[in-house]
Coordinates of C-alpha atoms in Angstrom, one line a residue:
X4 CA 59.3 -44.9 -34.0
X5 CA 56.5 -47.3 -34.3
X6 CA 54.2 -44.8 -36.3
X7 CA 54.4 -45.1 -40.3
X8 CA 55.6 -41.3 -41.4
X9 CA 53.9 -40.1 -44.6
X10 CA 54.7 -37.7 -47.5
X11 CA 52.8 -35.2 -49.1
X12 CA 52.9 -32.0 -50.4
X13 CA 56.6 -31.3 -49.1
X14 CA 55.4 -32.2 -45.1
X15 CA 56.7 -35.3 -43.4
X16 CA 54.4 -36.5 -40.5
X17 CA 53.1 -38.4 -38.6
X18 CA 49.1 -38.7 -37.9
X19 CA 47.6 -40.9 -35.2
X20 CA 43.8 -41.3 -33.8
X21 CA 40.4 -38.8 -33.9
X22 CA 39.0 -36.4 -32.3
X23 CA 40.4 -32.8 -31.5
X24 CA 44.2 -32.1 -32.5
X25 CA 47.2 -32.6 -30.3
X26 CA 50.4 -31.3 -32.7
X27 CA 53.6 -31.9 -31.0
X28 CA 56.5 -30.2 -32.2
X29 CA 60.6 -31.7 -31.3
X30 CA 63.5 -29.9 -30.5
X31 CA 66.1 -28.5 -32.3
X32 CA 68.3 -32.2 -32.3
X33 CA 64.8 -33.8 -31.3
X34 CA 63.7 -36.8 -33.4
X35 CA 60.0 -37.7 -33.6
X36 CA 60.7 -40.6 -31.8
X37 CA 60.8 -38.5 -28.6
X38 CA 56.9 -38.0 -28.7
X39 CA 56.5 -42.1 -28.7
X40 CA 55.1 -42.4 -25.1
X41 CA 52.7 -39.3 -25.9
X42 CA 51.3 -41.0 -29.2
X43 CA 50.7 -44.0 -27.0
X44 CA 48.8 -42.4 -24.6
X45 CA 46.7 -40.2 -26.4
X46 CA 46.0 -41.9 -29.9
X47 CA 42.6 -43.1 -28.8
X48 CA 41.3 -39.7 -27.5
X49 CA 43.1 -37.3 -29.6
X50 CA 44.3 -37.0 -33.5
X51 CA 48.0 -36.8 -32.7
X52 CA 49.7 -35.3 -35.5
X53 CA 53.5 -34.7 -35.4
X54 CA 55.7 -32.6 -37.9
X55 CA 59.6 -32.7 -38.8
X56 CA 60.7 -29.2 -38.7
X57 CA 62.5 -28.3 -41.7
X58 CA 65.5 -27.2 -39.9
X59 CA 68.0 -28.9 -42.1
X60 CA 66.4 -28.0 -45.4
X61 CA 66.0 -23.8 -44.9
X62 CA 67.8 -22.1 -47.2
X63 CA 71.0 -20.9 -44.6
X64 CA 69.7 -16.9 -44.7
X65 CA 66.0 -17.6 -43.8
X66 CA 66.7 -20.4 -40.8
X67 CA 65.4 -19.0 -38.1
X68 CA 63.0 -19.7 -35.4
X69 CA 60.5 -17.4 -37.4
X70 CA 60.3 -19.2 -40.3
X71 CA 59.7 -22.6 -38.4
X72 CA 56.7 -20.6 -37.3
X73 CA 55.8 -20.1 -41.3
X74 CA 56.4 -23.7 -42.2
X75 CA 54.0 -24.7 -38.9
X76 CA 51.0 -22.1 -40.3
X77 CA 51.2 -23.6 -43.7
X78 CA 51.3 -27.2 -42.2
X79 CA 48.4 -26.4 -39.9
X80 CA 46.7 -25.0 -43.4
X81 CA 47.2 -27.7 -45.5
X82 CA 46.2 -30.3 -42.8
X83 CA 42.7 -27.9 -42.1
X84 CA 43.9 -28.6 -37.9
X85 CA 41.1 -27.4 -35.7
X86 CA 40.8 -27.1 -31.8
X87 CA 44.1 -27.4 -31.6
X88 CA 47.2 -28.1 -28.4
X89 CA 50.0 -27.5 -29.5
X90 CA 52.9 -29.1 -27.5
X91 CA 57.0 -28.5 -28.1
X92 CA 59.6 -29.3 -26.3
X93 CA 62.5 -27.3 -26.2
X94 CA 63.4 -25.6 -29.4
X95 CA 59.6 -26.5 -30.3
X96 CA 58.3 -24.5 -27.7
X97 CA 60.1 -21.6 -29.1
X98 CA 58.1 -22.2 -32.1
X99 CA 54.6 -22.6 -30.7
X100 CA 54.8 -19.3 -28.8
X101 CA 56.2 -17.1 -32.0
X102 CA 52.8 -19.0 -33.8
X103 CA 50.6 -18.2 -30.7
X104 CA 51.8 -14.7 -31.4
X105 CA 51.2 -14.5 -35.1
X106 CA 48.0 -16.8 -35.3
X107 CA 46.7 -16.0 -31.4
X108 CA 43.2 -17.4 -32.8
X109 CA 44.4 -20.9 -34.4
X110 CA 45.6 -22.7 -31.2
X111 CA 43.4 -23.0 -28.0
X112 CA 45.9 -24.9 -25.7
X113 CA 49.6 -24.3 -25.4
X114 CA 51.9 -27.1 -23.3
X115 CA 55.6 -26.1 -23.4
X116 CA 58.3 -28.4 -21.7
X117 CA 62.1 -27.5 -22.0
X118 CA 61.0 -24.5 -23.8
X119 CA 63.5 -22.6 -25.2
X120 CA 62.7 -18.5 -25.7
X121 CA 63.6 -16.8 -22.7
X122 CA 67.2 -18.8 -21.5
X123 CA 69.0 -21.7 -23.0
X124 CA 72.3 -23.6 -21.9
X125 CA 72.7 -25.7 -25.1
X126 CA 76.0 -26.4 -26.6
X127 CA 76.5 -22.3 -27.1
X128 CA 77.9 -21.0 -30.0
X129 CA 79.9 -23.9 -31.5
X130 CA 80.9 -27.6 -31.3
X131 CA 84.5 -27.1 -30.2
X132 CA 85.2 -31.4 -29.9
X133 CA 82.5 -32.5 -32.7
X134 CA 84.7 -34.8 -34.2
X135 CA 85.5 -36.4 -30.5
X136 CA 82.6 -38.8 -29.8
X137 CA 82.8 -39.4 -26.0
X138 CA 82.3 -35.5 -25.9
X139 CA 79.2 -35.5 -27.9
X140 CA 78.4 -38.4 -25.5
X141 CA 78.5 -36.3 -22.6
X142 CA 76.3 -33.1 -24.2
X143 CA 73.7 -35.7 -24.8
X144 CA 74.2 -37.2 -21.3
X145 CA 74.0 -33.1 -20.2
X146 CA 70.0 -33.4 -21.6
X147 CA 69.0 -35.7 -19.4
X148 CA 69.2 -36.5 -15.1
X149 CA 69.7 -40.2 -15.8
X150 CA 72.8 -40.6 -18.3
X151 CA 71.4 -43.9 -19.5
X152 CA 68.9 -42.2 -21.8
X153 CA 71.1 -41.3 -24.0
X154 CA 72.0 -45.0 -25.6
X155 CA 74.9 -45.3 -28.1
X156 CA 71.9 -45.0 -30.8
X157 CA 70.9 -41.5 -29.7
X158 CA 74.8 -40.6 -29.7
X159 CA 75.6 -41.6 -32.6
X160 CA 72.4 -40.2 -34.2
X161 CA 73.8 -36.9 -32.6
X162 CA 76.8 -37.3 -33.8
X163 CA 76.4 -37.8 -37.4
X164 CA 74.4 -34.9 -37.4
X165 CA 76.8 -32.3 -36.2
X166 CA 79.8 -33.8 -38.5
X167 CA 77.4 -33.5 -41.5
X168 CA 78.6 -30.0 -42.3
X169 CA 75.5 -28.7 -44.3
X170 CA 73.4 -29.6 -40.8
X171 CA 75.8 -28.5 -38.2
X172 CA 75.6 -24.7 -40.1
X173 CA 72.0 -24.6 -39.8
X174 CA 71.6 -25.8 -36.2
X175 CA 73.9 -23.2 -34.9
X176 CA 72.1 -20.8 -37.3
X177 CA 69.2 -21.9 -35.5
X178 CA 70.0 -21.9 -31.8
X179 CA 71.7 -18.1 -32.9
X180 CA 67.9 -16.9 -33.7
X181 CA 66.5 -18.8 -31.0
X182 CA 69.0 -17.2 -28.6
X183 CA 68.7 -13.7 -30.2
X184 CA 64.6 -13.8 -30.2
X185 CA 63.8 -13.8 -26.4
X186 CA 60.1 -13.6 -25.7
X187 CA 60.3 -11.9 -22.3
X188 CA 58.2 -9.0 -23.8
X189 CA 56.0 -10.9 -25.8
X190 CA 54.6 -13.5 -23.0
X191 CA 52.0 -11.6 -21.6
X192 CA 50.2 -11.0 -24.7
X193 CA 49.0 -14.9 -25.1
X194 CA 46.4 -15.1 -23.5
X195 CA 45.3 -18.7 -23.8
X196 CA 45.7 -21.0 -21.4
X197 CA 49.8 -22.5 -21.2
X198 CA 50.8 -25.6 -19.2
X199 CA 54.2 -26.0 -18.4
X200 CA 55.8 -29.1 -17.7
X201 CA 59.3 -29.4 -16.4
X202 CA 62.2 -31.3 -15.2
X203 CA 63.7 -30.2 -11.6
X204 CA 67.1 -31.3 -13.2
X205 CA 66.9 -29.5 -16.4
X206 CA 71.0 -27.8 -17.2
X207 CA 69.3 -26.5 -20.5
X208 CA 66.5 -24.7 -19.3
X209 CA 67.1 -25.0 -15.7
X210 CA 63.9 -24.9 -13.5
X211 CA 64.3 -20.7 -13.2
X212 CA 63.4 -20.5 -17.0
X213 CA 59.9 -22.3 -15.9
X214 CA 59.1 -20.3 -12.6
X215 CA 59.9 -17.2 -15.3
X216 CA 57.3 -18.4 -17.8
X217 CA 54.9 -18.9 -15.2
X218 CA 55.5 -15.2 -14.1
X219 CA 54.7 -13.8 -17.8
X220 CA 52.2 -16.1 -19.2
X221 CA 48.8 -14.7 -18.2
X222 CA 47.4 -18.4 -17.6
X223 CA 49.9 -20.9 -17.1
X224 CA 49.8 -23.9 -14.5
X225 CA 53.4 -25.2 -13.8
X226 CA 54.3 -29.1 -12.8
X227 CA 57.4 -30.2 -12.0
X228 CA 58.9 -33.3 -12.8
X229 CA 61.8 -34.7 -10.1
X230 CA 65.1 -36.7 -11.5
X231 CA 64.6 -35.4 -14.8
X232 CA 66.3 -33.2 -17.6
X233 CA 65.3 -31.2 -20.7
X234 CA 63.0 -33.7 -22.2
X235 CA 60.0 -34.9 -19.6
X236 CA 58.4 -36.7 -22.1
X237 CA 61.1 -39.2 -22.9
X238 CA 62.5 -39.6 -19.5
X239 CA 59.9 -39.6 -17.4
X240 CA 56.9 -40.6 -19.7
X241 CA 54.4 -41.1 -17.2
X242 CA 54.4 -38.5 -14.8
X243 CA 54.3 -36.5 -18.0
X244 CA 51.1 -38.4 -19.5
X245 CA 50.0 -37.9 -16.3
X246 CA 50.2 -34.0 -15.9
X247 CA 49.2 -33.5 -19.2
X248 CA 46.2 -35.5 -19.1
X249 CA 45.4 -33.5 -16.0
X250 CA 45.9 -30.0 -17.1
X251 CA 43.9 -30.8 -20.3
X252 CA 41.2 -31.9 -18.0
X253 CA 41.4 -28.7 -16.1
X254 CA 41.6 -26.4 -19.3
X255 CA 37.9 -28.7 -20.8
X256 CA 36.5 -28.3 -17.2
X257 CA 36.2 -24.2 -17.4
X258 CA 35.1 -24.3 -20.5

């Protein structure tokens, strides 16, 4: 990524532009990287701020989709964020609507896209061919519709990440809480206002998982995004600028 990351007080981040507060949270394999296009186009309107989850460095009892939620409120704290969107794709998602829960009076804007919380068809409950690099290959081709966005960097990020044995223990930990924490129940009670921006061809949280979220969020606008997978922002950057700058325009217009 382009962006310098800096250091302090335990967070790594990134923080980009003025103005009211766009925090963008990645997936559970997502690098920051995958915001780029987002930074880009909202820098000079917004302060863009961008985490790493801790999701490798939970001790292995306490990683859980919950306690990415913590680490967000403490981050949020420490940072003093105000007038707040939070955005999170995928396993991110997940995580900004357990915070929307706990904290329903710290974030005004919610944009999910990939979201995990209600379905997910990741890698399930193991890596059964980790060690076999054209497989991991073709679950990170699985992410996307067009199998040229996931370059031989991306793979071989991927892959060094599930044969590092210490990482590879708390990812499944993680998709396990992820997977056992559905928020069918709990969607109706955020009441703020949720765009949801999807891919037409998303395997991991096909396009039923959005038309379901659409159902149960109170006030939710849904856009769809054709030829694309699980991560909008990355594959299809400007339709997803795009939407995004226009369901922010609609959520400033009613106020």
């Amino acid at each position: 990524m382009s962006y310098a990351l800096r250091e302090e007080n335990g967070f790594t981040y990134i923080e980009e532009g003025k103005g009211e507060t766009l925090l963008l949270l990645h997936g559970l394999m997502g690098a920051l990287s995958n915001w780029q296009d987002v930074v880009d186009a909202f820098k000079d309107e917004y302060r863009v701020v961008l985490p790493i989850l801790p999701i490798y460095d939970l001790p292995l009892l306490t990683t859980g989709v919950k306690s990415l939620s913590k680490f967000v409120h403490k981050f949020i704290k420490y940072k003093k964020l105000t007038n707040i969107t939070l955005l999170g794709n995928s396993l991110g998602g997940h995580v900004g609507l357990i915070y929307c829960l706990a904290h329903p009076d710290m974030i005004q804007t919610l944009v999910l896209t990939g979201s995990s919380g209600l379905y997910e068809n990741a890698f399930g409950g193991s890596f059964p061919r980790r060690e076999n690099r054209d497989f991991v290959k073709e679950k990170v081709e699985y992410t996307f519709y067009d199998p040229a966005i996931a370059t031989d960097d991306l793979v071989d990020e991927v892959y060094a990440t599930i044969n590092d044995r210490n990482r590879v223990i708390r990812i499944l930990a993680m998709a396990k809480s992820a997977i056992r924490h559905n928020m069918g129940k709990d969607l109706p009670k955020i009441k703020i206002p949720v765009g949801l921006i999807w891919g037409r061809n998303d395997h991991i949280t096909p396009p039923e998982v959005a038309v379901e979220f659409n159902k149960l969020l109170p006030d939710s606008t849904l856009y769809w995004i054709d030829k694309c997978g699980h991560a909008p922002m990355m594959e299809r950057p400007e339709e997803f600028n795009m939407y995004l700058k226009e369901f922010l325009q609609k959520v400033k217009n009613k106020k």
